[in-house]
Amino acid sequence: EVVLNGRLQDFRVVGSALSPEFVFATRSAVPLPDDRNFVVLWAGEDAVASAFDMKGAFNDVAMTIAPGSSVRHVLDELDRLLAPYGGTGAYDRGDQPSHRFLEDELAEQETLSIFMPSVFFGIAAFLLNVVIGRMVEAQRGQIASLKALGFANGTIALHYFKLVTAIALLGSAVGLVLGCWFAVGVVGSYRAFFRFPSLDARFEPWLLVAATLVSVVAANLAAATSVYRIAVLPPAEAMRPATPPALQTFAWLQTIGSRVIPLQ
């Protein structure tokens, strides 16, 4: 049952269709689709004309432009032809509310897909740098002993890089599982508003591999400074506890002060 021009009409649905201007089917005053109060129907011309008392007339037309045609030229011609009949102005698909809303939504998702992972990668890299830095400082004596026994800097650094890689791979596995689950939920929420013929969550293998590689690279870059700082220390210096930052500043001031020559 549908209200047409103030009258209740019975319709029998025989199929479904999709049109570009109604992928996001809503009225201008309603921000979200509401199937109970707004529906797009394709019906026989005679039935619609009788219901709206518009025999031989129309108030909306959608056209397909041939490939290679000038959109601006077609719009100008339509305005010229329809101006005597009360035409309010032709516009292309980019200005249709449904298409515009869909394009804006996809652009927003693209921005979030770049910005949000970058933020989380930055936070994770900072935390991993702090944790690895403290771990390396706590194992300063063991590292010095290994270097005194002949272990190369690269061997010691590789040990910590392997640890960081294992952490990154574990985190990537958990993140991929949660990400796939979240993607299915997001696509499911869009299915209620956008009338796509097919809307399914797809997970490209290359994307999963790329996400894992980025995680591993970001983790190793985060730990690189801490590992490099301890790996380049001579064994004798590495065996001593690290000098607190306050004492380092005091020693630097003493060095500067010893170089100052008082003026008489």
PDB file of C-alpha atoms in Angstrom:
ATOM      1  CA  GLU A   1       0.000   0.000   0.000  1.00  0.00           C
ATOM      2  CA  VAL A   2       1.447   3.332  -1.128  1.00  0.00           C
ATOM      3  CA  VAL A   3       0.140   6.870  -0.712  1.00  0.00           C
ATOM      4  CA  LEU A   4       0.189   8.542  -4.139  1.00  0.00           C
ATOM      5  CA  ASN A   5      -0.874  12.163  -4.340  1.00  0.00           C
ATOM      6  CA  GLY A   6      -2.862  11.852  -1.120  1.00  0.00           C
ATOM      7  CA  ARG A   7      -4.605   8.609  -2.089  1.00  0.00           C
ATOM      8  CA  LEU A   8      -3.872   5.082  -0.897  1.00  0.00           C
ATOM      9  CA  GLN A   9      -2.995   2.761  -3.792  1.00  0.00           C
ATOM     10  CA  ASP A  10      -2.325  -0.978  -3.885  1.00  0.00           C
ATOM     11  CA  PHE A  11       0.769  -2.212  -5.746  1.00  0.00           C
ATOM     12  CA  ARG A  12       1.929  -5.697  -6.590  1.00  0.00           C
ATOM     13  CA  VAL A  13       5.723  -5.927  -6.697  1.00  0.00           C
ATOM     14  CA  VAL A  14       6.978  -8.094  -9.553  1.00  0.00           C
ATOM     15  CA  GLY A  15      10.706  -7.331  -9.429  1.00  0.00           C
ATOM     16  CA  SER A  16      13.430  -5.057  -8.163  1.00  0.00           C
ATOM     17  CA  ALA A  17      15.653  -2.615 -10.021  1.00  0.00           C
ATOM     18  CA  LEU A  18      18.476  -0.189  -9.343  1.00  0.00           C
ATOM     19  CA  SER A  19      19.007   3.292 -10.725  1.00  0.00           C
ATOM     20  CA  PRO A  20      22.082   5.504 -10.171  1.00  0.00           C
ATOM     21  CA  GLU A  21      20.068   8.387  -8.731  1.00  0.00           C
ATOM     22  CA  PHE A  22      18.537   6.129  -6.064  1.00  0.00           C
ATOM     23  CA  VAL A  23      21.498   4.106  -4.769  1.00  0.00           C
ATOM     24  CA  PHE A  24      20.990   6.095  -1.574  1.00  0.00           C
ATOM     25  CA  ALA A  25      17.188   6.410  -1.556  1.00  0.00           C
ATOM     26  CA  THR A  26      16.050   9.232   0.693  1.00  0.00           C
ATOM     27  CA  ARG A  27      14.334  12.582   0.590  1.00  0.00           C
ATOM     28  CA  SER A  28      16.203  15.842   1.032  1.00  0.00           C
ATOM     29  CA  ALA A  29      14.699  16.491   4.460  1.00  0.00           C
ATOM     30  CA  VAL A  30      15.553  13.014   5.805  1.00  0.00           C
ATOM     31  CA  PRO A  31      19.258  12.253   6.384  1.00  0.00           C
ATOM     32  CA  LEU A  32      18.882   8.448   6.268  1.00  0.00           C
ATOM     33  CA  PRO A  33      16.738   6.096   4.171  1.00  0.00           C
ATOM     34  CA  ASP A  34      13.413   5.104   5.717  1.00  0.00           C
ATOM     35  CA  ASP A  35      11.720   2.300   3.781  1.00  0.00           C
ATOM     36  CA  ARG A  36       8.492   2.705   5.719  1.00  0.00           C
ATOM     37  CA  ASN A  37       7.954   6.310   4.624  1.00  0.00           C
ATOM     38  CA  PHE A  38       9.833   6.622   1.333  1.00  0.00           C
ATOM     39  CA  VAL A  39      10.061   4.166  -1.530  1.00  0.00           C
ATOM     40  CA  VAL A  40      11.074   4.381  -5.191  1.00  0.00           C
ATOM     41  CA  LEU A  41       8.681   2.589  -7.544  1.00  0.00           C
ATOM     42  CA  TRP A  42       8.746   1.960 -11.277  1.00  0.00           C
ATOM     43  CA  ALA A  43       5.181   1.688 -12.558  1.00  0.00           C
ATOM     44  CA  GLY A  44       3.282   1.898 -15.792  1.00  0.00           C
ATOM     45  CA  GLU A  45       3.156   5.352 -17.342  1.00  0.00           C
ATOM     46  CA  ASP A  46      -0.646   5.407 -17.587  1.00  0.00           C
ATOM     47  CA  ALA A  47      -1.114   4.434 -13.940  1.00  0.00           C
ATOM     48  CA  VAL A  48       1.343   7.046 -12.680  1.00  0.00           C
ATOM     49  CA  ALA A  49      -0.044   9.771 -14.945  1.00  0.00           C
ATOM     50  CA  SER A  50      -3.571   9.092 -13.715  1.00  0.00           C
ATOM     51  CA  ALA A  51      -2.552   9.048 -10.058  1.00  0.00           C
ATOM     52  CA  PHE A  52      -0.760  12.420 -10.306  1.00  0.00           C
ATOM     53  CA  ASP A  53      -3.003  13.969 -12.964  1.00  0.00           C
ATOM     54  CA  MET A  54      -0.010  14.458 -15.262  1.00  0.00           C
ATOM     55  CA  LYS A  55      -1.081  12.898 -18.552  1.00  0.00           C
ATOM     56  CA  GLY A  56       1.409  13.849 -21.266  1.00  0.00           C
ATOM     57  CA  ALA A  57       3.741  15.522 -18.757  1.00  0.00           C
ATOM     58  CA  PHE A  58       6.670  14.679 -16.497  1.00  0.00           C
ATOM     59  CA  ASN A  59       8.528  16.397 -13.693  1.00  0.00           C
ATOM     60  CA  ASP A  60      11.833  14.513 -13.792  1.00  0.00           C
ATOM     61  CA  VAL A  61      13.933  12.840 -16.482  1.00  0.00           C
ATOM     62  CA  ALA A  62      17.168  10.829 -16.353  1.00  0.00           C
ATOM     63  CA  MET A  63      19.336  10.421 -19.454  1.00  0.00           C
ATOM     64  CA  THR A  64      22.386   8.408 -20.413  1.00  0.00           C
ATOM     65  CA  ILE A  65      25.094  10.289 -22.295  1.00  0.00           C
ATOM     66  CA  ALA A  66      27.032   8.467 -24.997  1.00  0.00           C
ATOM     67  CA  PRO A  67      30.752   7.925 -24.330  1.00  0.00           C
ATOM     68  CA  GLY A  68      32.863  10.791 -25.588  1.00  0.00           C
ATOM     69  CA  SER A  69      30.037  13.312 -25.548  1.00  0.00           C
ATOM     70  CA  SER A  70      30.418  16.741 -23.993  1.00  0.00           C
ATOM     71  CA  VAL A  71      28.477  16.788 -20.746  1.00  0.00           C
ATOM     72  CA  ARG A  72      28.435  20.581 -20.638  1.00  0.00           C
ATOM     73  CA  HIS A  73      27.048  20.781 -24.176  1.00  0.00           C
ATOM     74  CA  VAL A  74      24.287  18.250 -23.413  1.00  0.00           C
ATOM     75  CA  LEU A  75      23.275  20.127 -20.266  1.00  0.00           C
ATOM     76  CA  ASP A  76      23.106  23.420 -22.140  1.00  0.00           C
ATOM     77  CA  GLU A  77      20.952  21.884 -24.873  1.00  0.00           C
ATOM     78  CA  LEU A  78      18.590  20.354 -22.310  1.00  0.00           C
ATOM     79  CA  ASP A  79      18.202  23.696 -20.552  1.00  0.00           C
ATOM     80  CA  ARG A  80      17.448  25.355 -23.882  1.00  0.00           C
ATOM     81  CA  LEU A  81      14.874  22.739 -24.906  1.00  0.00           C
ATOM     82  CA  LEU A  82      13.093  22.543 -21.549  1.00  0.00           C
ATOM     83  CA  ALA A  83      13.148  26.257 -20.651  1.00  0.00           C
ATOM     84  CA  PRO A  84       9.781  26.972 -22.386  1.00  0.00           C
ATOM     85  CA  TYR A  85       8.156  24.179 -20.381  1.00  0.00           C
ATOM     86  CA  GLY A  86       9.367  25.278 -16.970  1.00  0.00           C
ATOM     87  CA  GLY A  87      12.675  23.422 -16.826  1.00  0.00           C
ATOM     88  CA  THR A  88      14.535  24.207 -13.597  1.00  0.00           C
ATOM     89  CA  GLY A  89      18.033  23.303 -14.811  1.00  0.00           C
ATOM     90  CA  ALA A  90      19.861  20.121 -15.826  1.00  0.00           C
ATOM     91  CA  TYR A  91      22.807  18.747 -13.883  1.00  0.00           C
ATOM     92  CA  ASP A  92      25.139  15.808 -14.265  1.00  0.00           C
ATOM     93  CA  ARG A  93      25.501  12.728 -12.140  1.00  0.00           C
ATOM     94  CA  GLY A  94      28.062  14.319  -9.845  1.00  0.00           C
ATOM     95  CA  ASP A  95      25.401  16.693  -8.482  1.00  0.00           C
ATOM     96  CA  GLN A  96      22.766  14.044  -7.874  1.00  0.00           C
ATOM     97  CA  PRO A  97      22.158  13.714  -4.122  1.00  0.00           C
ATOM     98  CA  SER A  98      22.496   9.924  -4.152  1.00  0.00           C
ATOM     99  CA  HIS A  99      25.726   9.921  -6.147  1.00  0.00           C
ATOM    100  CA  ARG A 100      27.186  12.837  -4.204  1.00  0.00           C
ATOM    101  CA  PHE A 101      26.445  11.228  -0.852  1.00  0.00           C
ATOM    102  CA  LEU A 102      27.990   7.952  -1.981  1.00  0.00           C
ATOM    103  CA  GLU A 103      31.119   9.675  -3.322  1.00  0.00           C
ATOM    104  CA  ASP A 104      31.548  11.636  -0.078  1.00  0.00           C
ATOM    105  CA  GLU A 105      31.125   8.481   1.975  1.00  0.00           C
ATOM    106  CA  LEU A 106      33.734   6.605  -0.050  1.00  0.00           C
ATOM    107  CA  ALA A 107      36.129   9.565   0.187  1.00  0.00           C
ATOM    108  CA  GLU A 108      35.658   9.605   3.953  1.00  0.00           C
ATOM    109  CA  GLN A 109      36.428   5.890   4.175  1.00  0.00           C
ATOM    110  CA  GLU A 110      39.552   6.383   2.053  1.00  0.00           C
ATOM    111  CA  THR A 111      40.749   9.164   4.367  1.00  0.00           C
ATOM    112  CA  LEU A 112      40.098   7.072   7.462  1.00  0.00           C
ATOM    113  CA  SER A 113      41.894   4.079   5.922  1.00  0.00           C
ATOM    114  CA  ILE A 114      45.046   6.219   5.619  1.00  0.00           C
ATOM    115  CA  PHE A 115      44.836   8.440   8.697  1.00  0.00           C
ATOM    116  CA  MET A 116      43.739   5.964  11.374  1.00  0.00           C
ATOM    117  CA  PRO A 117      46.361   3.255  10.647  1.00  0.00           C
ATOM    118  CA  SER A 118      49.045   5.940  10.569  1.00  0.00           C
ATOM    119  CA  VAL A 119      48.020   7.144  14.026  1.00  0.00           C
ATOM    120  CA  PHE A 120      47.975   3.637  15.466  1.00  0.00           C
ATOM    121  CA  PHE A 121      51.296   2.764  13.817  1.00  0.00           C
ATOM    122  CA  GLY A 122      52.826   5.867  15.366  1.00  0.00           C
ATOM    123  CA  ILE A 123      51.514   5.042  18.850  1.00  0.00           C
ATOM    124  CA  ALA A 124      52.575   1.403  18.584  1.00  0.00           C
ATOM    125  CA  ALA A 125      56.037   2.378  17.314  1.00  0.00           C
ATOM    126  CA  PHE A 126      56.525   4.805  20.203  1.00  0.00           C
ATOM    127  CA  LEU A 127      55.487   2.234  22.815  1.00  0.00           C
ATOM    128  CA  LEU A 128      57.646  -0.449  21.237  1.00  0.00           C
ATOM    129  CA  ASN A 129      60.608   1.908  21.168  1.00  0.00           C
ATOM    130  CA  VAL A 130      60.206   2.615  24.876  1.00  0.00           C
ATOM    131  CA  VAL A 131      59.836  -1.080  25.789  1.00  0.00           C
ATOM    132  CA  ILE A 132      62.790  -2.238  23.681  1.00  0.00           C
ATOM    133  CA  GLY A 133      64.891   0.662  24.940  1.00  0.00           C
ATOM    134  CA  ARG A 134      64.306  -0.310  28.571  1.00  0.00           C
ATOM    135  CA  MET A 135      64.902  -3.978  27.779  1.00  0.00           C
ATOM    136  CA  VAL A 136      68.198  -3.179  26.087  1.00  0.00           C
ATOM    137  CA  GLU A 137      69.321  -0.986  28.989  1.00  0.00           C
ATOM    138  CA  ALA A 138      68.399  -3.719  31.475  1.00  0.00           C
ATOM    139  CA  GLN A 139      70.509  -6.222  29.520  1.00  0.00           C
ATOM    140  CA  ARG A 140      73.423  -3.840  29.113  1.00  0.00           C
ATOM    141  CA  GLY A 141      75.822  -6.056  31.070  1.00  0.00           C
ATOM    142  CA  GLN A 142      74.950  -9.210  29.120  1.00  0.00           C
ATOM    143  CA  ILE A 143      75.404  -7.365  25.843  1.00  0.00           C
ATOM    144  CA  ALA A 144      78.809  -6.099  26.950  1.00  0.00           C
ATOM    145  CA  SER A 145      79.868  -9.631  27.927  1.00  0.00           C
ATOM    146  CA  LEU A 146      78.806 -11.000  24.551  1.00  0.00           C
ATOM    147  CA  LYS A 147      80.703  -8.248  22.741  1.00  0.00           C
ATOM    148  CA  ALA A 148      83.788  -8.957  24.869  1.00  0.00           C
ATOM    149  CA  LEU A 149      83.554 -12.621  23.849  1.00  0.00           C
ATOM    150  CA  GLY A 150      83.648 -11.637  20.191  1.00  0.00           C
ATOM    151  CA  PHE A 151      80.004 -11.371  19.158  1.00  0.00           C
ATOM    152  CA  ALA A 152      79.593  -8.823  16.385  1.00  0.00           C
ATOM    153  CA  ASN A 153      77.296  -5.817  16.677  1.00  0.00           C
ATOM    154  CA  GLY A 154      75.167  -7.143  13.827  1.00  0.00           C
ATOM    155  CA  THR A 155      74.584 -10.461  15.584  1.00  0.00           C
ATOM    156  CA  ILE A 156      73.442  -8.729  18.768  1.00  0.00           C
ATOM    157  CA  ALA A 157      71.224  -6.301  16.872  1.00  0.00           C
ATOM    158  CA  LEU A 158      69.725  -9.139  14.825  1.00  0.00           C
ATOM    159  CA  HIS A 159      68.658 -10.866  18.036  1.00  0.00           C
ATOM    160  CA  TYR A 160      66.529  -7.896  19.065  1.00  0.00           C
ATOM    161  CA  PHE A 161      65.211  -7.391  15.562  1.00  0.00           C
ATOM    162  CA  LYS A 162      64.031 -11.005  15.561  1.00  0.00           C
ATOM    163  CA  LEU A 163      62.244 -10.372  18.846  1.00  0.00           C
ATOM    164  CA  VAL A 164      60.570  -7.258  17.475  1.00  0.00           C
ATOM    165  CA  THR A 165      59.587  -9.105  14.276  1.00  0.00           C
ATOM    166  CA  ALA A 166      57.960 -11.881  16.309  1.00  0.00           C
ATOM    167  CA  ILE A 167      55.981  -9.293  18.274  1.00  0.00           C
ATOM    168  CA  ALA A 168      54.931  -7.560  15.053  1.00  0.00           C
ATOM    169  CA  LEU A 169      53.842 -10.827  13.414  1.00  0.00           C
ATOM    170  CA  LEU A 170      51.796 -11.791  16.446  1.00  0.00           C
ATOM    171  CA  GLY A 171      50.169  -8.364  16.560  1.00  0.00           C
ATOM    172  CA  SER A 172      49.523  -8.496  12.811  1.00  0.00           C
ATOM    173  CA  ALA A 173      47.775 -11.853  13.117  1.00  0.00           C
ATOM    174  CA  VAL A 174      45.479 -10.526  15.834  1.00  0.00           C
ATOM    175  CA  GLY A 175      44.933  -7.279  13.915  1.00  0.00           C
ATOM    176  CA  LEU A 176      44.048  -9.068  10.675  1.00  0.00           C
ATOM    177  CA  VAL A 177      41.483 -11.264  12.398  1.00  0.00           C
ATOM    178  CA  LEU A 178      39.888  -8.286  14.162  1.00  0.00           C
ATOM    179  CA  GLY A 179      40.114  -6.173  10.993  1.00  0.00           C
ATOM    180  CA  CYS A 180      38.326  -8.788   8.883  1.00  0.00           C
ATOM    181  CA  TRP A 181      35.623  -9.138  11.525  1.00  0.00           C
ATOM    182  CA  PHE A 182      35.203  -5.359  11.689  1.00  0.00           C
ATOM    183  CA  ALA A 183      35.126  -5.050   7.884  1.00  0.00           C
ATOM    184  CA  VAL A 184      32.292  -7.567   7.655  1.00  0.00           C
ATOM    185  CA  GLY A 185      30.356  -5.568  10.241  1.00  0.00           C
ATOM    186  CA  VAL A 186      30.907  -2.246   8.463  1.00  0.00           C
ATOM    187  CA  VAL A 187      29.835  -3.671   5.099  1.00  0.00           C
ATOM    188  CA  GLY A 188      26.770  -5.163   6.762  1.00  0.00           C
ATOM    189  CA  SER A 189      25.809  -1.765   8.147  1.00  0.00           C
ATOM    190  CA  TYR A 190      26.148  -0.187   4.675  1.00  0.00           C
ATOM    191  CA  ARG A 191      23.942  -2.857   3.149  1.00  0.00           C
ATOM    192  CA  ALA A 192      20.947  -1.414   4.975  1.00  0.00           C
ATOM    193  CA  PHE A 193      21.375   2.035   3.385  1.00  0.00           C
ATOM    194  CA  PHE A 194      22.971   1.579  -0.043  1.00  0.00           C
ATOM    195  CA  ARG A 195      21.114  -0.355  -2.723  1.00  0.00           C
ATOM    196  CA  PHE A 196      24.010  -2.153  -4.380  1.00  0.00           C
ATOM    197  CA  PRO A 197      23.444  -5.309  -6.457  1.00  0.00           C
ATOM    198  CA  SER A 198      26.297  -6.939  -4.586  1.00  0.00           C
ATOM    199  CA  LEU A 199      27.978  -5.639  -1.447  1.00  0.00           C
ATOM    200  CA  ASP A 200      30.307  -8.130   0.211  1.00  0.00           C
ATOM    201  CA  ALA A 201      33.485  -7.768   2.225  1.00  0.00           C
ATOM    202  CA  ARG A 202      36.464  -8.922   0.150  1.00  0.00           C
ATOM    203  CA  PHE A 203      39.968  -9.469   1.483  1.00  0.00           C
ATOM    204  CA  GLU A 204      42.646  -9.287  -1.179  1.00  0.00           C
ATOM    205  CA  PRO A 205      45.691 -11.481  -0.372  1.00  0.00           C
ATOM    206  CA  TRP A 206      48.131  -8.735  -1.392  1.00  0.00           C
ATOM    207  CA  LEU A 207      46.508  -6.340   1.070  1.00  0.00           C
ATOM    208  CA  LEU A 208      46.922  -8.767   3.975  1.00  0.00           C
ATOM    209  CA  VAL A 209      50.570  -9.336   3.051  1.00  0.00           C
ATOM    210  CA  ALA A 210      51.199  -5.597   2.662  1.00  0.00           C
ATOM    211  CA  ALA A 211      49.650  -4.834   6.056  1.00  0.00           C
ATOM    212  CA  THR A 212      51.867  -7.469   7.705  1.00  0.00           C
ATOM    213  CA  LEU A 213      55.009  -6.156   5.997  1.00  0.00           C
ATOM    214  CA  VAL A 214      54.234  -2.571   7.006  1.00  0.00           C
ATOM    215  CA  SER A 215      53.754  -3.702  10.610  1.00  0.00           C
ATOM    216  CA  VAL A 216      57.074  -5.545  10.657  1.00  0.00           C
ATOM    217  CA  VAL A 217      58.968  -2.646   9.058  1.00  0.00           C
ATOM    218  CA  ALA A 218      57.405  -0.084  11.419  1.00  0.00           C
ATOM    219  CA  ALA A 219      58.257  -2.217  14.457  1.00  0.00           C
ATOM    220  CA  ASN A 220      61.881  -2.688  13.404  1.00  0.00           C
ATOM    221  CA  LEU A 221      62.297   1.012  12.661  1.00  0.00           C
ATOM    222  CA  ALA A 222      60.914   1.814  16.099  1.00  0.00           C
ATOM    223  CA  ALA A 223      63.442  -0.474  17.778  1.00  0.00           C
ATOM    224  CA  ALA A 224      66.371   0.517  15.554  1.00  0.00           C
ATOM    225  CA  THR A 225      67.448   3.558  17.586  1.00  0.00           C
ATOM    226  CA  SER A 226      67.492   1.695  20.901  1.00  0.00           C
ATOM    227  CA  VAL A 227      69.358  -1.291  19.441  1.00  0.00           C
ATOM    228  CA  TYR A 228      71.873   0.893  17.607  1.00  0.00           C
ATOM    229  CA  ARG A 229      72.597   2.969  20.714  1.00  0.00           C
ATOM    230  CA  ILE A 230      73.673  -0.058  22.742  1.00  0.00           C
ATOM    231  CA  ALA A 231      75.267  -2.005  19.888  1.00  0.00           C
ATOM    232  CA  VAL A 232      77.867   0.649  19.091  1.00  0.00           C
ATOM    233  CA  LEU A 233      79.078   1.001  22.707  1.00  0.00           C
ATOM    234  CA  PRO A 234      82.535  -0.407  23.436  1.00  0.00           C
ATOM    235  CA  PRO A 235      82.411  -3.480  25.731  1.00  0.00           C
ATOM    236  CA  ALA A 236      84.191  -1.720  28.586  1.00  0.00           C
ATOM    237  CA  GLU A 237      81.765   1.186  28.543  1.00  0.00           C
ATOM    238  CA  ALA A 238      78.738  -1.066  28.097  1.00  0.00           C
ATOM    239  CA  MET A 239      79.655  -3.030  31.248  1.00  0.00           C
ATOM    240  CA  ARG A 240      79.125   0.098  33.345  1.00  0.00           C
ATOM    241  CA  PRO A 241      75.618   1.219  34.222  1.00  0.00           C
ATOM    242  CA  ALA A 242      74.242   3.965  32.045  1.00  0.00           C
ATOM    243  CA  THR A 243      74.844   7.490  33.311  1.00  0.00           C
ATOM    244  CA  PRO A 244      71.608   9.143  34.455  1.00  0.00           C
ATOM    245  CA  PRO A 245      70.545  12.048  32.213  1.00  0.00           C
ATOM    246  CA  ALA A 246      70.926  14.562  35.064  1.00  0.00           C
ATOM    247  CA  LEU A 247      74.551  13.576  35.634  1.00  0.00           C
ATOM    248  CA  GLN A 248      75.204  13.697  31.890  1.00  0.00           C
ATOM    249  CA  THR A 249      73.997  17.300  31.858  1.00  0.00           C
ATOM    250  CA  PHE A 250      76.117  18.125  34.920  1.00  0.00           C
ATOM    251  CA  ALA A 251      79.233  16.597  33.308  1.00  0.00           C
ATOM    252  CA  TRP A 252      78.569  18.563  30.130  1.00  0.00           C
ATOM    253  CA  LEU A 253      78.295  21.806  32.132  1.00  0.00           C
ATOM    254  CA  GLN A 254      81.531  20.995  33.937  1.00  0.00           C
ATOM    255  CA  THR A 255      83.258  20.489  30.609  1.00  0.00           C
ATOM    256  CA  ILE A 256      81.978  23.803  29.314  1.00  0.00           C
ATOM    257  CA  GLY A 257      82.970  25.557  32.560  1.00  0.00           C
ATOM    258  CA  SER A 258      86.520  24.208  32.474  1.00  0.00           C
ATOM    259  CA  ARG A 259      87.005  25.810  29.072  1.00  0.00           C
ATOM    260  CA  VAL A 260      85.964  29.270  30.234  1.00  0.00           C
ATOM    261  CA  ILE A 261      88.919  31.615  30.888  1.00  0.00           C
ATOM    262  CA  PRO A 262      88.095  34.313  33.461  1.00  0.00           C
ATOM    263  CA  LEU A 263      88.826  37.869  32.333  1.00  0.00           C
ATOM    264  CA  GLN A 264      90.955  40.040  34.671  1.00  0.00           C
TER     265      GLN A 264
END
